[in-house]
XYZ file of C-alpha atoms in Angstrom:
562
model
C 85.615 150.565 122.830
C 83.236 149.060 120.284
C 82.850 145.446 119.310
C 81.500 144.654 115.860
C 79.756 141.393 115.184
C 79.071 140.691 111.539
C 76.398 138.075 111.078
C 75.590 136.717 107.642
C 72.673 134.324 107.568
C 73.714 131.912 104.843
C 71.516 129.547 102.898
C 71.428 126.364 104.989
C 73.644 123.571 103.790
C 71.500 120.628 102.777
C 72.736 117.605 104.683
C 72.638 114.265 102.924
C 69.475 112.533 104.031
C 69.453 109.013 105.300
C 66.609 106.700 104.554
C 63.926 107.684 107.037
C 60.491 106.279 107.808
C 57.533 107.902 106.141
C 56.634 111.291 107.646
C 59.970 111.318 109.517
C 61.759 114.608 109.921
C 64.593 115.189 107.438
C 67.905 116.846 108.179
C 67.040 119.550 105.630
C 63.826 120.394 107.466
C 65.726 120.633 110.760
C 68.397 122.808 109.152
C 65.741 125.145 107.766
C 64.093 125.298 111.186
C 67.407 126.270 112.758
C 67.797 129.095 110.244
C 64.276 130.337 110.945
C 64.918 130.183 114.645
C 68.175 132.105 114.441
C 67.174 134.548 111.720
C 66.608 137.163 114.385
C 69.031 139.891 113.335
C 67.518 142.270 110.787
C 70.928 143.806 110.045
C 74.003 142.116 108.675
C 76.186 144.087 111.077
C 75.441 144.774 114.723
C 77.503 147.361 116.595
C 77.138 147.587 120.365
C 79.007 149.160 123.229
C 81.086 146.602 125.126
C 79.243 147.121 128.385
C 75.886 146.507 126.715
C 76.774 143.142 125.214
C 74.924 140.763 127.482
C 73.756 137.207 127.408
C 70.347 138.617 128.231
C 70.227 139.487 124.523
C 69.743 135.790 123.969
C 69.227 135.834 120.226
C 72.333 137.884 119.528
C 74.473 135.609 121.655
C 72.990 132.498 120.074
C 73.499 133.831 116.585
C 77.168 134.483 117.354
C 77.622 130.952 118.665
C 75.868 129.235 115.796
C 77.539 131.328 113.100
C 80.921 130.418 114.619
C 80.024 126.716 114.698
C 78.622 126.350 111.193
C 74.938 127.330 111.488
C 73.791 123.805 112.269
C 72.238 122.027 115.245
C 74.789 121.242 117.938
C 72.954 118.733 120.117
C 70.000 117.366 118.150
C 69.433 115.615 114.853
C 66.311 114.782 112.915
C 66.002 111.766 115.249
C 65.939 113.942 118.374
C 68.429 114.891 121.091
C 71.752 113.045 121.022
C 74.062 111.729 123.740
C 75.679 115.090 124.434
C 72.244 116.655 124.782
C 71.472 114.116 127.506
C 74.743 114.934 129.266
C 73.974 118.656 129.202
C 70.472 118.078 130.554
C 71.873 115.909 133.331
C 74.269 118.654 134.464
C 71.551 121.292 134.304
C 69.238 119.092 136.373
C 72.031 118.398 138.868
C 73.125 122.036 139.165
C 71.541 121.971 142.599
C 74.537 119.989 143.850
C 76.680 123.058 143.107
C 74.367 125.345 145.047
C 72.679 126.555 141.840
C 69.033 126.309 140.779
C 67.888 124.090 137.908
C 65.009 126.503 137.337
C 67.564 129.130 136.262
C 68.544 126.903 133.332
C 65.121 126.283 131.751
C 65.139 122.593 132.700
C 61.367 122.275 132.533
C 61.223 123.946 129.115
C 63.915 121.573 127.866
C 62.066 118.533 129.214
C 58.827 119.675 127.581
C 60.516 119.587 124.155
C 62.603 116.462 124.699
C 60.338 113.926 122.994
C 59.076 116.172 120.226
C 60.150 115.477 116.655
C 58.715 118.688 115.246
C 61.423 120.643 113.427
C 60.706 123.950 115.176
C 60.574 122.241 118.573
C 63.918 120.570 117.958
C 65.448 123.855 116.824
C 64.170 125.482 119.995
C 65.469 122.554 122.066
C 68.915 122.845 120.524
C 69.144 126.569 121.236
C 67.774 126.124 124.768
C 70.487 123.567 125.467
C 73.120 125.918 124.056
C 72.101 129.065 125.902
C 71.632 127.273 129.209
C 74.870 125.358 128.860
C 76.585 128.738 128.452
C 74.800 130.078 131.511
C 75.667 127.009 133.572
C 79.301 126.971 132.451
C 79.624 130.604 133.457
C 77.858 130.294 136.805
C 79.596 127.117 137.952
C 83.086 128.256 136.939
C 83.025 132.030 137.443
C 80.082 132.634 139.761
C 77.096 134.827 139.081
C 77.594 138.527 138.476
C 74.319 139.607 140.064
C 76.057 140.550 143.353
C 78.483 142.827 141.500
C 75.617 144.625 139.816
C 73.722 144.805 143.097
C 76.683 146.233 145.032
C 79.833 146.788 142.898
C 81.906 148.026 145.815
C 81.005 145.244 148.246
C 81.261 142.422 145.692
C 84.064 143.728 143.481
C 85.541 140.224 143.240
C 82.450 139.111 141.278
C 83.213 141.413 138.355
C 85.106 139.135 135.943
C 83.728 139.851 132.473
C 86.129 137.924 130.251
C 83.917 134.899 129.736
C 83.443 134.181 126.013
C 80.493 131.968 125.035
C 81.811 131.104 121.574
C 85.069 129.775 123.006
C 83.206 127.822 125.678
C 80.995 126.070 123.113
C 83.979 125.306 120.876
C 85.760 123.685 123.821
C 82.666 121.674 124.661
C 82.352 120.459 121.084
C 86.034 119.473 121.061
C 85.798 117.539 124.337
C 86.176 113.785 123.932
C 84.257 113.169 127.149
C 81.682 115.909 127.695
C 80.693 114.726 131.172
C 84.304 114.868 132.381
C 84.769 118.270 130.761
C 81.743 119.744 132.535
C 82.654 118.088 135.828
C 85.944 120.008 135.877
C 84.328 123.435 135.497
C 83.780 124.176 139.241
C 86.732 124.920 141.538
C 88.692 121.717 142.149
C 90.370 122.553 145.469
C 89.421 120.982 148.792
C 87.776 124.095 150.216
C 85.067 124.004 147.551
C 84.771 120.207 147.360
C 84.154 119.898 151.092
C 81.493 122.592 150.987
C 79.764 120.697 148.197
C 79.803 117.545 150.339
C 78.487 119.484 153.337
C 75.704 120.932 151.188
C 74.403 117.446 150.463
C 74.716 116.367 154.101
C 72.772 119.317 155.487
C 70.129 119.038 152.804
C 69.677 115.413 153.847
C 69.412 116.515 157.480
C 66.838 119.137 156.548
C 64.825 116.584 154.569
C 64.857 114.142 157.492
C 63.311 116.706 159.838
C 63.401 116.277 163.635
C 65.773 119.209 164.088
C 64.854 120.047 167.657
C 65.469 123.560 168.915
C 66.704 124.491 172.377
C 64.075 126.474 174.249
C 64.733 130.021 175.440
C 65.609 130.550 179.066
C 68.282 131.679 181.465
C 71.988 131.391 180.720
C 73.388 127.945 181.467
C 76.714 127.571 183.306
C 78.797 124.458 183.943
C 77.304 122.535 186.864
C 73.749 123.811 186.286
C 70.743 121.537 186.112
C 68.069 122.359 183.564
C 65.582 120.364 181.497
C 66.794 122.183 178.368
C 70.172 120.458 178.614
C 68.566 117.342 177.177
C 67.679 119.440 174.125
C 71.284 120.668 173.970
C 72.547 117.087 173.972
C 70.168 116.084 171.192
C 71.153 119.119 169.152
C 74.868 118.320 169.487
C 74.230 114.778 168.314
C 73.068 116.250 165.007
C 75.384 117.531 162.316
C 77.389 120.510 163.538
C 78.356 118.788 166.782
C 79.535 115.388 167.938
C 77.865 112.913 170.251
C 77.417 114.637 173.572
C 76.922 111.756 175.996
C 76.657 112.310 179.735
C 75.319 110.505 182.771
C 72.405 112.835 183.518
C 70.393 114.307 180.678
C 69.502 117.495 182.589
C 72.919 118.039 184.214
C 75.544 120.315 182.695
C 78.436 117.965 183.432
C 82.080 118.220 182.361
C 81.626 116.048 179.274
C 78.815 118.204 177.943
C 80.759 121.381 178.777
C 83.624 120.132 176.611
C 81.267 119.444 173.694
C 79.634 122.847 174.044
C 83.053 124.524 173.983
C 83.920 122.643 170.803
C 80.616 123.683 169.289
C 81.167 127.326 170.258
C 84.570 127.406 168.594
C 83.151 125.816 165.451
C 80.684 128.712 165.233
C 83.263 131.438 165.813
C 82.206 132.027 169.413
C 84.266 132.298 172.558
C 84.700 128.769 173.902
C 83.731 129.490 177.507
C 81.123 126.735 177.883
C 78.448 129.231 178.934
C 75.231 128.822 176.962
C 74.122 132.411 176.513
C 72.149 134.205 173.783
C 74.834 133.853 171.078
C 75.453 130.168 171.752
C 71.714 129.531 171.902
C 71.237 131.271 168.545
C 74.000 129.122 167.030
C 72.458 125.935 168.452
C 69.115 126.911 166.957
C 70.337 127.617 163.444
C 68.198 125.394 161.262
C 69.724 123.056 158.659
C 68.004 125.167 156.001
C 69.863 128.253 157.260
C 73.125 126.329 157.262
C 72.441 125.162 153.687
C 72.031 128.790 152.618
C 75.323 129.747 154.298
C 77.129 126.930 152.517
C 75.675 128.020 149.161
C 76.851 131.603 149.729
C 80.387 130.447 150.427
C 80.440 128.136 147.406
C 79.474 131.177 145.324
C 82.418 133.107 146.749
C 84.858 130.349 145.846
C 83.551 130.322 142.270
C 84.368 134.040 141.977
C 87.915 133.047 142.926
C 88.073 130.038 140.607
C 91.806 130.117 139.988
C 94.685 127.775 140.656
C 95.569 128.499 144.276
C 99.196 127.509 143.755
C 101.698 125.010 145.094
C 102.550 127.412 147.904
C 100.148 130.119 148.963
C 98.879 132.280 151.797
C 95.144 132.113 152.502
C 93.501 134.778 154.657
C 89.942 134.317 155.868
C 88.687 137.758 156.861
C 85.522 136.427 158.490
C 87.480 133.995 160.688
C 90.394 136.352 161.433
C 92.833 133.613 160.408
C 95.790 133.188 158.080
C 97.150 129.919 156.707
C 100.388 129.207 154.880
C 99.898 126.172 152.638
C 102.463 124.078 150.785
C 101.659 121.061 148.615
C 98.151 120.976 150.096
C 99.413 120.905 153.705
C 98.756 123.668 156.194
C 102.232 124.600 157.386
C 101.297 127.620 159.504
C 98.041 128.904 161.000
C 97.775 132.131 162.945
C 95.195 134.687 164.074
C 95.089 138.007 162.263
C 93.460 141.406 162.640
C 91.375 142.745 159.741
C 89.709 146.020 158.800
C 87.069 147.806 160.804
C 83.512 148.140 159.524
C 84.342 151.521 158.000
C 87.647 150.224 156.566
C 86.727 146.723 155.377
C 89.522 144.499 154.111
C 88.868 143.771 150.400
C 88.742 140.333 148.788
C 91.314 139.680 146.050
C 94.337 137.586 145.004
C 97.853 138.781 144.230
C 101.465 137.599 144.693
C 103.769 138.550 147.526
C 106.774 140.200 145.850
C 109.012 140.992 148.804
C 109.463 140.798 152.562
C 110.300 144.090 154.275
C 112.043 143.567 157.643
C 112.018 146.630 159.940
C 109.827 148.608 157.534
C 109.086 152.316 157.554
C 105.417 153.195 157.893
C 104.342 155.857 155.448
C 101.155 157.044 157.094
C 98.348 157.315 154.514
C 97.121 160.853 153.893
C 93.608 160.009 155.038
C 94.878 158.756 158.407
C 97.176 161.773 158.726
C 94.295 164.193 158.139
C 91.567 162.396 160.075
C 93.492 160.904 163.001
C 96.975 162.384 163.371
C 96.045 166.048 162.945
C 93.401 166.136 165.731
C 95.936 164.615 168.136
C 98.643 167.074 167.065
C 96.340 169.981 167.801
C 96.122 168.683 171.372
C 99.799 167.719 171.709
C 102.525 169.095 169.427
C 104.859 166.263 170.515
C 102.404 163.572 169.411
C 104.438 162.627 166.313
C 107.902 163.046 167.825
C 107.067 160.812 170.774
C 106.105 158.034 168.339
C 109.215 158.445 166.161
C 107.147 159.833 163.282
C 109.067 162.196 160.985
C 107.422 164.910 158.892
C 108.476 165.822 155.347
C 107.378 168.844 153.351
C 105.732 166.743 150.634
C 105.533 163.280 149.083
C 108.103 164.224 146.431
C 111.592 162.678 146.385
C 113.188 166.060 147.048
C 111.045 166.806 150.096
C 112.816 168.205 153.144
C 112.351 167.073 156.728
C 110.504 169.448 159.061
C 110.431 169.808 162.834
C 106.946 168.646 163.778
C 107.151 170.344 167.180
C 107.700 173.746 165.546
C 104.648 173.666 163.268
C 101.473 175.509 164.269
C 99.112 172.563 163.800
C 96.124 174.688 164.766
C 96.577 176.582 161.519
C 96.895 173.424 159.396
C 93.700 172.289 157.662
C 92.816 168.710 156.758
C 93.678 169.367 153.111
C 96.976 170.969 154.123
C 97.784 167.929 156.229
C 97.473 165.620 153.235
C 100.364 167.423 151.564
C 102.783 166.418 154.312
C 104.463 163.025 154.282
C 104.487 161.340 157.682
C 106.896 158.437 158.087
C 107.386 156.338 161.188
C 110.875 154.907 161.742
C 111.453 151.164 162.302
C 111.457 150.041 165.895
C 109.256 148.572 168.633
C 106.932 151.566 168.274
C 106.321 151.037 164.546
C 102.661 150.335 163.704
C 103.729 147.737 161.107
C 105.686 145.702 163.622
C 108.858 143.881 162.613
C 107.872 142.718 159.104
C 105.719 143.850 156.185
C 104.697 141.581 153.293
C 104.063 143.454 150.062
C 101.832 142.332 147.192
C 101.143 145.417 145.022
C 97.413 146.056 144.590
C 95.000 148.888 143.923
C 93.731 148.801 147.517
C 97.114 149.616 149.153
C 96.532 146.612 151.419
C 99.326 144.402 152.729
C 100.109 142.006 155.572
C 102.283 143.198 158.442
C 103.053 142.686 162.104
C 101.946 144.888 164.996
C 103.311 145.924 168.382
C 99.795 145.630 169.841
C 99.932 141.882 170.455
C 97.273 142.123 173.158
C 94.627 142.663 170.476
C 94.957 139.031 169.390
C 93.367 137.956 172.670
C 90.026 139.267 171.385
C 87.629 136.854 169.721
C 86.442 139.548 167.288
C 89.457 141.204 165.661
C 88.384 143.967 163.279
C 90.658 146.828 164.344
C 92.729 147.849 161.312
C 92.307 150.375 158.500
C 92.061 147.519 155.977
C 95.489 145.903 156.144
C 95.986 142.493 157.715
C 97.990 142.342 160.935
C 99.651 138.978 161.474
C 100.256 137.647 165.000
C 103.457 135.762 164.031
C 105.034 137.717 161.174
C 108.516 136.241 161.667
C 107.164 132.708 161.205
C 105.382 133.841 158.054
C 108.604 135.400 156.781
C 110.444 132.127 157.405
C 107.836 130.251 155.356
C 108.024 132.696 152.447
C 111.831 132.735 152.392
C 112.283 128.987 152.892
C 112.903 128.294 149.182
C 115.353 131.127 148.529
C 118.917 130.165 147.554
C 120.273 131.983 150.559
C 119.049 130.312 153.753
C 116.703 132.305 155.977
C 116.229 130.398 159.235
C 113.980 131.956 161.842
C 116.949 132.817 164.071
C 118.522 134.886 161.289
C 115.277 136.746 160.595
C 114.954 137.457 164.308
C 118.534 138.789 164.479
C 117.929 141.193 161.581
C 114.641 142.297 163.109
C 116.375 142.974 166.427
C 119.084 145.077 164.722
C 116.428 147.579 163.662
C 117.835 148.312 160.196
C 115.516 148.040 157.235
C 116.184 144.941 155.092
C 114.172 144.141 151.955
C 114.244 140.597 150.553
C 112.653 140.042 147.150
C 111.203 136.599 146.501
C 112.735 134.835 143.514
C 109.388 133.102 143.046
C 106.532 135.341 144.283
C 104.005 133.493 146.425
C 100.248 133.778 145.873
C 98.140 135.374 148.585
C 94.363 134.884 148.537
C 92.304 137.166 150.742
C 88.868 135.595 151.145
C 85.677 136.055 153.123
C 84.464 132.629 154.231
C 81.725 132.195 156.825
C 81.732 128.403 156.353
C 85.028 126.500 156.255
C 86.707 123.282 157.395
C 89.292 122.779 160.126
C 92.214 120.329 160.108
C 89.998 117.521 161.385
C 87.597 117.977 158.463
C 84.778 119.430 160.580
C 82.747 122.294 159.172
C 83.021 125.601 161.011
C 80.958 128.765 160.816
C 81.893 132.366 161.602
C 79.968 135.416 162.591
C 79.309 137.558 159.525
C 81.551 140.416 160.676
C 80.828 142.681 157.678
C 77.209 141.603 157.149
C 78.040 140.303 153.689
C 76.098 137.047 153.993
C 72.876 138.938 154.497
C 73.449 141.227 151.512
C 74.607 138.388 149.262
C 71.600 136.264 150.247
C 69.258 139.111 149.341
C 70.671 139.066 145.828
C 71.310 135.364 145.163
C 68.135 134.070 146.795
C 65.835 136.500 145.024
C 62.462 135.134 143.996
C 62.414 133.251 140.745
C 60.318 135.922 139.030
C 63.063 138.472 139.609
C 65.870 136.239 138.373
C 66.810 136.762 134.751
C 69.893 136.180 132.702
C 70.820 139.865 132.879
C 73.370 139.133 135.582
C 75.850 137.781 133.043
C 77.813 140.230 130.900
C 80.000 138.527 128.299
C 82.111 139.479 125.357
C 80.601 137.664 122.412
C 83.588 137.707 120.117
C 85.411 134.392 119.889
């Protein structure tokens, strides 16, 4: 699809001049300078492919903005930068508080032109403020697109390309209070706000210094005596732990054990109180490293800068947890199982449309070919023993076949994909008692599981991408709690025990947000960190923390029509 931008460089409108001191810049001179500065398109019509329209083509984008706003300075006058210019500069300078870099928004270039009253300098200042305001508004509200370009599959959630600079500038110009308008651009929910507060706290800790590391050595068990335990106590008195106390500085007493267990849980580790290599590595994470982790997670929330909803389900893949939230209160929290390394659970938001009690499991073709077929070749009763029925195809008119009578040795992987394998409801069903469906292109949903023992593991990446909930009946009760017909837990349990499939559509679909957060806050307001199960922090850091020389504006692809 082609977008056509017609740009006509009109003769500048001569503004009525006020009485100015001798040699003072006139509004006409500034207007002419703006025209010279923006007269960068040799053609009256520019036709470009949609995917090539980029803010990196700075002059084209600027011309579109200024043509749409009357071909006049937006932030400066012949007297210099105005009040809104100062507000913009302030937000660009303070972008660091949002985990962004002021150097990405030409702050030094803007400051170098701030006091000039030369017409060309003021024209350049005005356009610098405009282009960098657009960049900032995009980055702080939508998140940077560099990760998507660096790894489209891994960072698919960073691919929103519907940001329109002309509309953004028009909204800014219409704002009665520009500072308030810009302050509302980042995500407003508590998850982001608390990260922003933590960013400042850990930067202050880093600036203060005196972050003492715990020396390497043998594993420390409750009851041990070791000089390094004094270092452990001092470390836990810093941010990331609470005051450790204790009668003997080098004794691993019960009070210190309790604090270490709390610390371990806050870093996604098994809370056994044993200070081994993983706990030692967590204790020795520097405040600078923690700052980087917080910045990465703020970036993720900006990619998902949407209204979370009055009622919603929030899944944190990295923490293997699910929350059901209503009116800002966490009503339910439960452990979940997420995708394996080779079947990573994707990040996205949708709405749960219906609850499927006693669901069938239609085994995906890939699983049938890669996992079911090898087992069938060893045991022809493999499907029958698990109450899995075989149909001749995926068509509605398919006929059921006897899986024990098929020569599976003669069936190829491609042949296997043509069969439909469906597991009946029951205690053997891989989806458990309930499935929660939110249609999406990934064929991912939330469901129960008969393998409850897996929830005892601290690391829970066992699925093919779907999310297995530890308490699906409780989640069903939450989702159905506002239906006209009452759905108490006891009724849901009775239906589940009957074994007959029952589908309940939600009259008001509930949002589900599947996220990947390696820094988050618990109910007490304490920051927690998770192990980076999919290695996404490392890859994202490689892209976002690139050296300044390699950072350009080419990471932002916008439509430039209004």
